[in-house]
Coordinates of C-alpha atoms in Angstrom, one line a residue:
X30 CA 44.7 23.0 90.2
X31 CA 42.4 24.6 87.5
X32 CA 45.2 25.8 85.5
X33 CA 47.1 22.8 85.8
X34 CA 44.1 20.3 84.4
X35 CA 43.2 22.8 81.8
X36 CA 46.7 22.7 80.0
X37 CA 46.4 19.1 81.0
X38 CA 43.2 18.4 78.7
X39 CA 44.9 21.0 75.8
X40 CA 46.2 19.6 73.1
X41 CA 49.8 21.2 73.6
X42 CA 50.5 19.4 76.6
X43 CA 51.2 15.9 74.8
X44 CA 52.8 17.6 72.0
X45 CA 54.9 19.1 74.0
X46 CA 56.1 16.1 75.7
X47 CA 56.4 14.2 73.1
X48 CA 58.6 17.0 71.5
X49 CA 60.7 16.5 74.7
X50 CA 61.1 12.5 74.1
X51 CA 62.2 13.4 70.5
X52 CA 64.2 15.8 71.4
X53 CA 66.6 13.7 74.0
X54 CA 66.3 10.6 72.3
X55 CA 67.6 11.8 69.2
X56 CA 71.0 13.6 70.7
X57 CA 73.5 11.0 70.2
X58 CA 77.0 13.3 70.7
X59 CA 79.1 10.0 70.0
X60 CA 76.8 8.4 66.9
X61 CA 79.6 10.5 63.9
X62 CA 82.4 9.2 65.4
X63 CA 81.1 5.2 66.1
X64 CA 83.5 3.9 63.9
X65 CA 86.7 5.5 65.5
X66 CA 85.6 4.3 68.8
X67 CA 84.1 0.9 67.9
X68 CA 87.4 0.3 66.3
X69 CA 89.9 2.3 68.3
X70 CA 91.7 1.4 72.0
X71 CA 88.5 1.7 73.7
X72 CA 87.3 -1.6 72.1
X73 CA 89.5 -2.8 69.8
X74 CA 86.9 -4.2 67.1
X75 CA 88.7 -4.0 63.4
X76 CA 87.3 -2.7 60.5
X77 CA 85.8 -5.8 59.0
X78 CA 84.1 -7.1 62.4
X79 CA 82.4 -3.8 62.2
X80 CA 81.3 -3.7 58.9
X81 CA 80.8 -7.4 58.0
X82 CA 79.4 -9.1 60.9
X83 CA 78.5 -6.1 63.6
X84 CA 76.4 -4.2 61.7
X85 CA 74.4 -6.2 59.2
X86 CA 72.6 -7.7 62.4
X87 CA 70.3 -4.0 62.7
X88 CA 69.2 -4.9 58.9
X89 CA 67.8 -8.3 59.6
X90 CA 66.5 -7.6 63.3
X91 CA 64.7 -4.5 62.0
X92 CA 62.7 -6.9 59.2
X93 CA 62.0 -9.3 61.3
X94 CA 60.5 -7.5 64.3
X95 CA 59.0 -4.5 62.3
X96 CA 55.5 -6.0 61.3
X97 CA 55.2 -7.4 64.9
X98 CA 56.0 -4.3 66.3
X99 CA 53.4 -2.1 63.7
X100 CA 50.6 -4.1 64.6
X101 CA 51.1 -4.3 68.5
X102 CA 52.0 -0.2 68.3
X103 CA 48.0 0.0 67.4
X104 CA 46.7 -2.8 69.4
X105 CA 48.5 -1.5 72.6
X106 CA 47.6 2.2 71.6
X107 CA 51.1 3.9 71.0
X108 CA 51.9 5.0 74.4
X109 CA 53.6 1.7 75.6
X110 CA 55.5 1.2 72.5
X111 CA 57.1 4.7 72.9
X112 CA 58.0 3.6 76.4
X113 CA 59.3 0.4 75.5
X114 CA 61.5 2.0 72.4
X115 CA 63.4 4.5 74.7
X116 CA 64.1 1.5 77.1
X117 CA 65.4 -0.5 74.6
X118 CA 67.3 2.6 73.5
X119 CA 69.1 3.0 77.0
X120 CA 69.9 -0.7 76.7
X121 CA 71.2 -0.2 72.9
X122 CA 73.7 2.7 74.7
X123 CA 74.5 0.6 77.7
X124 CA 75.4 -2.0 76.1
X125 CA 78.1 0.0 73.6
X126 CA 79.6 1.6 76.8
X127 CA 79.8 -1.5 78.3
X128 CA 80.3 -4.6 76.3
X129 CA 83.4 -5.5 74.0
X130 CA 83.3 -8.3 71.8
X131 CA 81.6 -9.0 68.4
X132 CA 78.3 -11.2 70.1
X133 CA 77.6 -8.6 72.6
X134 CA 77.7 -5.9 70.3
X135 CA 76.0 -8.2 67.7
X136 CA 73.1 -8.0 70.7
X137 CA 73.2 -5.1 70.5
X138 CA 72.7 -4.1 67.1
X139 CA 69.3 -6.4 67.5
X140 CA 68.3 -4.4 70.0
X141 CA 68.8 -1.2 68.0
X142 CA 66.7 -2.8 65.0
X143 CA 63.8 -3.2 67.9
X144 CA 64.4 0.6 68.6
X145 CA 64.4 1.7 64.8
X146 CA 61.3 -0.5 64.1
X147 CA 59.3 1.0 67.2
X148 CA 59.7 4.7 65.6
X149 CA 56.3 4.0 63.9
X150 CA 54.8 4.9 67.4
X151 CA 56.3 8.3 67.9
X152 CA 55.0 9.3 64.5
X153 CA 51.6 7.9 65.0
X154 CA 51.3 9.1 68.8
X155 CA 50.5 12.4 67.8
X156 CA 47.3 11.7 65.5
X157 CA 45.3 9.7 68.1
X158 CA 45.6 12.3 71.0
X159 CA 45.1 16.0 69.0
X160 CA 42.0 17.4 66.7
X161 CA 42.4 16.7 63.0
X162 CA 42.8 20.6 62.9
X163 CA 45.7 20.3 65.4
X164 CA 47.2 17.8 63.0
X165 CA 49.4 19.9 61.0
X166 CA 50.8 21.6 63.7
X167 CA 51.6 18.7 66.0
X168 CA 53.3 16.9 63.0
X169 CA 55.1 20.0 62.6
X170 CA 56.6 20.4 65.6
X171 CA 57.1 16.4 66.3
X172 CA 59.5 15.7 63.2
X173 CA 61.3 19.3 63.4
X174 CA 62.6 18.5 67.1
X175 CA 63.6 15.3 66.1
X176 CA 66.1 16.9 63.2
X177 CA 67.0 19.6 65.9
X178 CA 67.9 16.8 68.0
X179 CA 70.1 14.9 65.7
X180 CA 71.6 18.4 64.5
X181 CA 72.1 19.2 68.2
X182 CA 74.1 15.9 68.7
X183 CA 76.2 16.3 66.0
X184 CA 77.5 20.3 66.9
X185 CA 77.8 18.7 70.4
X186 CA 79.8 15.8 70.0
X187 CA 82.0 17.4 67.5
X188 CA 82.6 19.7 70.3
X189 CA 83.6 17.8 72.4
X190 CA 85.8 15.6 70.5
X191 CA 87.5 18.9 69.1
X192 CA 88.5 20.7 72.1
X193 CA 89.0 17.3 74.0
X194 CA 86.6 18.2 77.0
X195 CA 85.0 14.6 76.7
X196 CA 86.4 10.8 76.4
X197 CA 84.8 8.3 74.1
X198 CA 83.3 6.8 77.3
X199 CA 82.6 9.6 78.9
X200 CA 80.3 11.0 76.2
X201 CA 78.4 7.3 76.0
X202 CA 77.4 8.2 79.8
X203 CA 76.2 11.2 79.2
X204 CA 74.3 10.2 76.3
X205 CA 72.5 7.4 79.0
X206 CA 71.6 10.5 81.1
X207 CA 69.7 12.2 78.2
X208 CA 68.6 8.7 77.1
X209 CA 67.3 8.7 80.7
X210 CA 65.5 12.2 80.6
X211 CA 63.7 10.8 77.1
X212 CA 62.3 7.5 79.2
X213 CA 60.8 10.0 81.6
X214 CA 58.9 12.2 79.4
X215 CA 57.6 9.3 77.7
X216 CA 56.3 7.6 81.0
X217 CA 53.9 11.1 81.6
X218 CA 52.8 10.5 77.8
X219 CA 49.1 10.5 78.5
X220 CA 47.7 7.2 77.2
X221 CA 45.4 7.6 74.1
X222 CA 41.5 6.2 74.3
X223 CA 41.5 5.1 70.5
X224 CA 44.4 4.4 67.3
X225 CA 44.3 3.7 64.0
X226 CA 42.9 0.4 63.5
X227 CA 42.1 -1.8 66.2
X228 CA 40.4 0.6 68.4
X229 CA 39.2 3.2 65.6
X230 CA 35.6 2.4 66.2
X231 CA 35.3 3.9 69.7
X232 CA 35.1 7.9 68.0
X233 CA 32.4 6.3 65.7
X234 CA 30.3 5.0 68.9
X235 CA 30.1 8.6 70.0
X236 CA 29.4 9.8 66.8
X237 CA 26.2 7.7 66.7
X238 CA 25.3 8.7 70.3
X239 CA 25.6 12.2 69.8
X240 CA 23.9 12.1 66.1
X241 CA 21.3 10.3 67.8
X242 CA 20.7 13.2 70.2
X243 CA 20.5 16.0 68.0
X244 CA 18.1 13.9 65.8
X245 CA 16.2 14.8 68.7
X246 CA 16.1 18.6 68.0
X247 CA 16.0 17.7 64.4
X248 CA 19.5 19.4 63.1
X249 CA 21.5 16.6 62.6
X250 CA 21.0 13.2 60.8
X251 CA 22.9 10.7 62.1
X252 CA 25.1 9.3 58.8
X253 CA 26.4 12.7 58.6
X254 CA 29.5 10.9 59.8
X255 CA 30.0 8.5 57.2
X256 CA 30.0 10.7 54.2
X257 CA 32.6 12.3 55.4
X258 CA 35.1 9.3 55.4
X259 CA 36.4 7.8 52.2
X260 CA 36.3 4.5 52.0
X261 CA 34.6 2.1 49.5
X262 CA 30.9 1.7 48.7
X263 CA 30.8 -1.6 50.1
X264 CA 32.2 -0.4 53.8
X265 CA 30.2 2.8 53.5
X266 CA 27.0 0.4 53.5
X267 CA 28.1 -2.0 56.1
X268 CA 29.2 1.2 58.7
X269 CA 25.4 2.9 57.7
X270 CA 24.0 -0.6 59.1
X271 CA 26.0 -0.8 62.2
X272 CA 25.2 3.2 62.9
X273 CA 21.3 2.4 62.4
X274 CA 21.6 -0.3 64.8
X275 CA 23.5 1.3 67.4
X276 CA 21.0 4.7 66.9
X277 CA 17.7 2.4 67.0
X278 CA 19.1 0.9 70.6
X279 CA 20.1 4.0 72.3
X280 CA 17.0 5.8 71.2
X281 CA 14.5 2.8 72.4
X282 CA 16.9 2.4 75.8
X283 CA 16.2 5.2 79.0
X284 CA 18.3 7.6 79.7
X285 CA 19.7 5.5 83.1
X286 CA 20.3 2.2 80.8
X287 CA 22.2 4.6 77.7
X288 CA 25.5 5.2 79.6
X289 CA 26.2 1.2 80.6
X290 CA 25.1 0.6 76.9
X291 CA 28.0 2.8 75.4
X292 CA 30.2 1.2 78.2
X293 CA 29.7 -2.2 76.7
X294 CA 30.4 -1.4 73.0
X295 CA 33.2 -0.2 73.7
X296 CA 35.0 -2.8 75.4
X297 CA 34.1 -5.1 72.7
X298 CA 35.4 -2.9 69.9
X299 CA 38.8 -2.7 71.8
X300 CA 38.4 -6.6 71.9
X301 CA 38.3 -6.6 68.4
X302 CA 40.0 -9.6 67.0
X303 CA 43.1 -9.1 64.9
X304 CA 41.7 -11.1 61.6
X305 CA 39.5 -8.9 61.3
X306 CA 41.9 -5.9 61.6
X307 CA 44.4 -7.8 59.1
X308 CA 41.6 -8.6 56.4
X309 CA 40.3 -4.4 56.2
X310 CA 43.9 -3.6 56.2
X311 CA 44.8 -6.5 53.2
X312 CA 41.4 -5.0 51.1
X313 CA 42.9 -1.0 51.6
X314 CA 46.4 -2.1 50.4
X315 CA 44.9 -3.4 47.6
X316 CA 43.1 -0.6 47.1
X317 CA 45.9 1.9 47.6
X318 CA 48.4 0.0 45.5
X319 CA 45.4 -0.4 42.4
X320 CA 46.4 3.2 41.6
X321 CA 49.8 3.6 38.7
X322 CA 50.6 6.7 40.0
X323 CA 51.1 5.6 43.6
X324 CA 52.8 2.2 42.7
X325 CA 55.6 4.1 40.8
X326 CA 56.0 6.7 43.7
X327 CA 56.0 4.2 46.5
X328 CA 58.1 1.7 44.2
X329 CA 61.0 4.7 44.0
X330 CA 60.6 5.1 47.6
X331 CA 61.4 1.7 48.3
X332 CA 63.9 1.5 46.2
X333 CA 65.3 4.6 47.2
X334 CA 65.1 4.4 50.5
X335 CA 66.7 0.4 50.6
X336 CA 70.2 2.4 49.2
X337 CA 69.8 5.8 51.6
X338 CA 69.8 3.4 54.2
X339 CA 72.9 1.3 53.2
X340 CA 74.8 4.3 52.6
X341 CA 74.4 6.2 55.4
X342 CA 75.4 2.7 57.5
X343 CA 78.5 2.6 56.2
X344 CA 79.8 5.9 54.7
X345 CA 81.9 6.1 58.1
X346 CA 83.7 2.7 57.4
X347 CA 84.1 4.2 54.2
X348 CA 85.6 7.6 56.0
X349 CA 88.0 5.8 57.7
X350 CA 89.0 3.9 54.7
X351 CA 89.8 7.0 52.8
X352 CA 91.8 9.2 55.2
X353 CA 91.9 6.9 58.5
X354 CA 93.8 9.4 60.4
X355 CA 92.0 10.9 63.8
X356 CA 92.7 14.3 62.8
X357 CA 90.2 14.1 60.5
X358 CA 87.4 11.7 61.6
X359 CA 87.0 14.7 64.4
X360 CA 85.4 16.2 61.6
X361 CA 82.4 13.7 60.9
X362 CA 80.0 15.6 63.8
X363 CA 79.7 19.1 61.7
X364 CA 79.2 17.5 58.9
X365 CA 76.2 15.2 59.6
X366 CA 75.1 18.8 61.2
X367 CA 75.5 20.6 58.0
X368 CA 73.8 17.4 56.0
X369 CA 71.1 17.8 58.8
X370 CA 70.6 21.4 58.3
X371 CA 70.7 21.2 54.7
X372 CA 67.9 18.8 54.0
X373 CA 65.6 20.6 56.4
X374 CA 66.0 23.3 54.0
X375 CA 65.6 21.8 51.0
X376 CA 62.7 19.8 52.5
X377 CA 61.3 23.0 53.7
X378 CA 61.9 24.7 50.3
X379 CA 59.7 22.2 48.2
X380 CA 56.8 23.8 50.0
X381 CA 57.1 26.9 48.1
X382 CA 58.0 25.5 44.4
X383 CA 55.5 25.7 41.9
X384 CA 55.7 22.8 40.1
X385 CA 53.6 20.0 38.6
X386 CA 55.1 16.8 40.0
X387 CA 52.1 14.8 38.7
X388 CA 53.6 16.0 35.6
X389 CA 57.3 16.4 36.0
X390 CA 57.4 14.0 39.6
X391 CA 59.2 10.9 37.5
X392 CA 61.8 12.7 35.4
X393 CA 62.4 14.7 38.5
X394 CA 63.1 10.7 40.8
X395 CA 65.3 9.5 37.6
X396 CA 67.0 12.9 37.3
X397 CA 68.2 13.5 40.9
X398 CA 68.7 10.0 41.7
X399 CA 71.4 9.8 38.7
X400 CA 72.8 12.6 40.6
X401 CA 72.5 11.1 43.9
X402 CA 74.4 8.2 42.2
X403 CA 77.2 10.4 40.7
X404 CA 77.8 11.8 44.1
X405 CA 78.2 8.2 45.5
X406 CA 80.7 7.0 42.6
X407 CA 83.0 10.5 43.5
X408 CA 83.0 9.4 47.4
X409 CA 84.8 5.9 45.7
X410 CA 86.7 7.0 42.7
X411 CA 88.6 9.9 44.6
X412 CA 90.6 9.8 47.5
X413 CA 90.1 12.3 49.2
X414 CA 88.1 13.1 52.6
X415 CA 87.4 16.2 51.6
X416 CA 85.2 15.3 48.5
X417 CA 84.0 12.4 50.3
X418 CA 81.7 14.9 52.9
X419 CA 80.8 17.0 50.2
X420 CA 79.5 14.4 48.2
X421 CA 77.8 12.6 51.2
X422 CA 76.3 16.2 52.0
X423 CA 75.0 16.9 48.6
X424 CA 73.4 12.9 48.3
X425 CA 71.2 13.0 51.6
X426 CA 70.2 16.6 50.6
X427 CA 69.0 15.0 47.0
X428 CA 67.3 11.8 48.7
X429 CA 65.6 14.4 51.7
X430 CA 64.5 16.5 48.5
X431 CA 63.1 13.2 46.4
X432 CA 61.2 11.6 49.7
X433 CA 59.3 15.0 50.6
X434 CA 57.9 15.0 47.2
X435 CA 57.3 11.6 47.4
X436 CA 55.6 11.8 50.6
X437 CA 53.6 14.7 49.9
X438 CA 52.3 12.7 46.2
X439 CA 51.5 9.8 47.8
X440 CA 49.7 11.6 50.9
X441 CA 47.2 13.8 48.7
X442 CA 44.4 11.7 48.2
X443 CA 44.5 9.2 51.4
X444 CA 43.4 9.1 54.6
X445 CA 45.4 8.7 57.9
X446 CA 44.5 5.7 58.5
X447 CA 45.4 4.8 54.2
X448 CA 48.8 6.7 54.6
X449 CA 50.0 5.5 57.7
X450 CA 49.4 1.5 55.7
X451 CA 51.5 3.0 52.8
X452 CA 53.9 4.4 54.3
X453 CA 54.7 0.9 56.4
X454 CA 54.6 -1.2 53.3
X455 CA 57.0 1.2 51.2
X456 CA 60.1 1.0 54.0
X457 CA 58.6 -2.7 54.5
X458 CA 60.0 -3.1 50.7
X459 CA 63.0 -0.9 51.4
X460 CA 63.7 -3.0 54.0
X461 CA 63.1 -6.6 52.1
X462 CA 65.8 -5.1 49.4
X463 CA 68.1 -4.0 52.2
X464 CA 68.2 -7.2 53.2
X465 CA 68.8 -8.7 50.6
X466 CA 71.6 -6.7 50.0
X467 CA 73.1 -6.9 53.3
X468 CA 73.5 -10.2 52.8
X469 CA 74.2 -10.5 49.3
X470 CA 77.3 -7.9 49.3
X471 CA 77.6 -6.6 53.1
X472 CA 77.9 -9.7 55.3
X473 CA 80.1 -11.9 55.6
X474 CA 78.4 -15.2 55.1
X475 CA 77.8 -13.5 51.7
X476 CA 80.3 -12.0 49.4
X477 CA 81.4 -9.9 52.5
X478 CA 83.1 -6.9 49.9
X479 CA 85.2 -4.0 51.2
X480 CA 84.3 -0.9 52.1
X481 CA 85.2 0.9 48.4
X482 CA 83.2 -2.0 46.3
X483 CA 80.3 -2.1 48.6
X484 CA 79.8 1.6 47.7
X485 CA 80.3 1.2 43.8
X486 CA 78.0 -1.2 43.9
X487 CA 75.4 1.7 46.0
X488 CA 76.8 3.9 43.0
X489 CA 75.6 1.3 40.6
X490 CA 71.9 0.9 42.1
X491 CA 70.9 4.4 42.0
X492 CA 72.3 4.3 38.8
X493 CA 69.3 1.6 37.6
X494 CA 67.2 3.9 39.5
X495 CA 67.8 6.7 37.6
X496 CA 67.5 5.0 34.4
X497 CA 64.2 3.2 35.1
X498 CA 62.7 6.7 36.3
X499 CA 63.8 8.8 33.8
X500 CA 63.0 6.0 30.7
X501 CA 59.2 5.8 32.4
X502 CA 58.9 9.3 33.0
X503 CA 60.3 10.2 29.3
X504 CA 57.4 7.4 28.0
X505 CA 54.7 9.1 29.9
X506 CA 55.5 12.5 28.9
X507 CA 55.3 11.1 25.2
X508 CA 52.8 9.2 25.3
X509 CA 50.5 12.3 26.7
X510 CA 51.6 14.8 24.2
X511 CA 50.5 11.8 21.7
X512 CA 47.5 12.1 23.3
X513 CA 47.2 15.4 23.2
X514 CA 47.7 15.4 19.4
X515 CA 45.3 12.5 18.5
X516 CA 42.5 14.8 20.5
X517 CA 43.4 17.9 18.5
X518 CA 43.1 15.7 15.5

């Protein structure tokens, strides 16, 4: 029982079992070859249900549930949110084995927006249950399983559909028992005491309570925790007062009355009103966004990220559209495996360049992007299937390359707390553009395009990309060396 309540208490056991829930939740056999099925015998959708009125649902359910969904992830402390994201997941795959016509699977695709907007709990599980020191590690290890998952899926269900060992259907219920596995692991999740925001002040409490007894023996003084979290003047002198308070009440209170005290405060910090919450996080993303540098990198991310997302959508309609014979859609599970595989290396690989992106980061977004958009405009000029998948392969490697570097930029000089806001408001903006262009160009109470001018148009947008990076990034670089010279001067 010792053994057992020790690895309990470690830091490894919810890491692992969070691992486990990404893992099974993220191999989806049957997800490269949706199109053939959605559209073949087993339910008989066509092309243009699919891709004008099926899909853009997932765009607008995902905008409009994702702040909702970010805020109650904190309030509710991240374990419940997991839960509830696997469930809707099962009913996401229950309702594609089972349901038929364009409403249901419409229904569906709302419920899959509720699943893609609850990811923000998996990724911020992690921080509020390990040591800061066990960060890097348990991030590590989180997001790798989850690529090893989707990689996994992709090798299986081409597999399967190659050697015929598997119907359509078939593989939708075996992707409900894995689904099911995932839902258990999360339900042993062990539920976190504090998050990010709404219950961050319960660590502080104890930080006052123990400062306050080793004022005692005199070796440490109880602000010590303050300077070492960066925030603002003004909220620096406003936590000081609060820790004074709190120190002057336990040190004046017995030792019998100290415990109920502590008790108290903190179930009034986790009753902390969500105003309050909302105002501290509107006065950090003012803060965040007040620097150039960060507004450029997140404003490429958004960007960015707004036409990942549309392509990667559609490039199956867009498949089938160029060679729409069975013998070769077989081939769509290796290579989202190989696209998989490949951006884990070249994500992993930016670890070890030695380069300046402060310096170089913005002719490096206009650059790549402008080949990111090249690779698009070959997938829709040629007609072939063949160039199609290398293309697709070669623009997720460039945007998995461009979003580490991104990432990594913006994360440099904020805290968790900072980072975790930033990174919620850039895909907030992808999403608000993805939106827009869902229903500008993709649905079909819109223009509702085909398949090959949708993706010139995706060609076209990383092409203004490219040229706004690369013009900005050619200005800065000039306008420092004329700086450089006037100094010299």
């Amino acid at each position: 029982m010792e053994a057992v309540k020790s690895w309990r208490s470690d830091w490894r056991y919810p890491t692992t079992l969070l691992c486990i829930y990404g893992f099974f939740s993220t191999v989806k056999p049957l997800e490269p070859f949706l199109i053939p099925y959605l559209t073949g015998p087993d339910k008989n959708l066509t092309t243009e249900q699919v891709n004008n009125q099926i899909f853009p649902v997932w765009t607008y359910s995902y905008l409009s549930v994702l702040v909702p969904v970010f805020l109650l992830t904190d309030w509710l402390r991240y374990k419940p949110v997991v839960v509830f994201q696997c469930v809707m997941l099962f009913i996401t795959t229950a309702m594609i084995l089972w349901t038929k016509t364009v409403p249901a699977m419409q229904a569906m695709q709302f419920f899959y927006g509720v699943v893609t907007a609850s990811e923000v709990a998996y990724f911020s599980y992690i921080y509020s249950v390990v040591d800061l020191k066990r960060y890097r590690k348990a991030t590590s290890y989180s997001r790798s399983v989850q690529l090893l998952g989707y990689t996994v899926g992709s090798v299986l269900g081409q597999l399967l559909v190659s050697f015929d060992l598997m119907s359509y259907n078939n593989i939708m219920v075996f992707t409900l028992v894995l689904t099911g596995i995932a839902l258990l692991s999360s339900c042993l999740l062990p539920m976190p005491e504090q998050s990010m925001f709404f219950h961050r002040r319960h660590t502080r409490q104890k930080t006052a309570t123990e400062a306050t007894k080793s004022n005692r023996d005199g070796t440490v003084d109880a602000t010590e925790h303050i300077s070492r979290v960066k925030t603002s003047s003004e909220e620096m002198r406003d936590e000081r007062v609060d820790i004074s308070r709190e120190t002057e009440e336990v040190a004046v209170k017995g030792q019998d009355e100290k415990v109920p005290k502590a008790v108290d405060f903190e179930e009034s910090v986790g009753a902390e009103g969500c105003s309050q919450v909302l105002l501290q996080l509107w006065r950090d993303f003012c803060q965040c966004y007040s620097s150039r540098q960060l507004l450029y990198w997140s404003l490429w991310w958004a960007m960015a990220t707004c036409g990942y997302n549309q392509t990667v959508n559609y490039v199956q309609v867009l498949w089938e559209h160029v060679q729409p014979s069975q013998n070769f859609s077989i081939y769509n599970g290796g290579v989202e495996a190989v696209s998989n595989l490949l951006s884990a290396a070249t994500s992993y690989g930016i670890g070890f360049t030695e380069v300046r992106w402060e310096k170089w980061g913005e002719l490096a977004l206009g650059g790549f992007s402008g080949l990111g958009a090249a690779a698009l405009f070959l997938m829709t000029s040629i007609n072939n299937i063949w160039v199609c998948y290398t293309s697709y392969v070669i623009f997720k490697c460039l945007y998995m390359l461009l979003i580490t570097i991104a990432m990594y930029q913006i994360a440099a000089d904020l805290t968790m707390e900072r980072y975790a806001l930033v990174f919620g408001a850039n895909n907030f903006g992808a999403l608000v553009l993805q939106t827009i262009i869902t229903s500008v160009v993709v649905d079909s109470g819109g223009l509702g395009l085909a398949i090959i001018p949708q993706f010139t148009i995706y060609s076209s947008y990383f092409s203004v990309i490219a040229v706004l990076f690369s013009l900005r990034g050619l200005l800065a670089k000039k306008g420092t060396i004329t700086l450089v010279k006037l100094i010299h001067v």
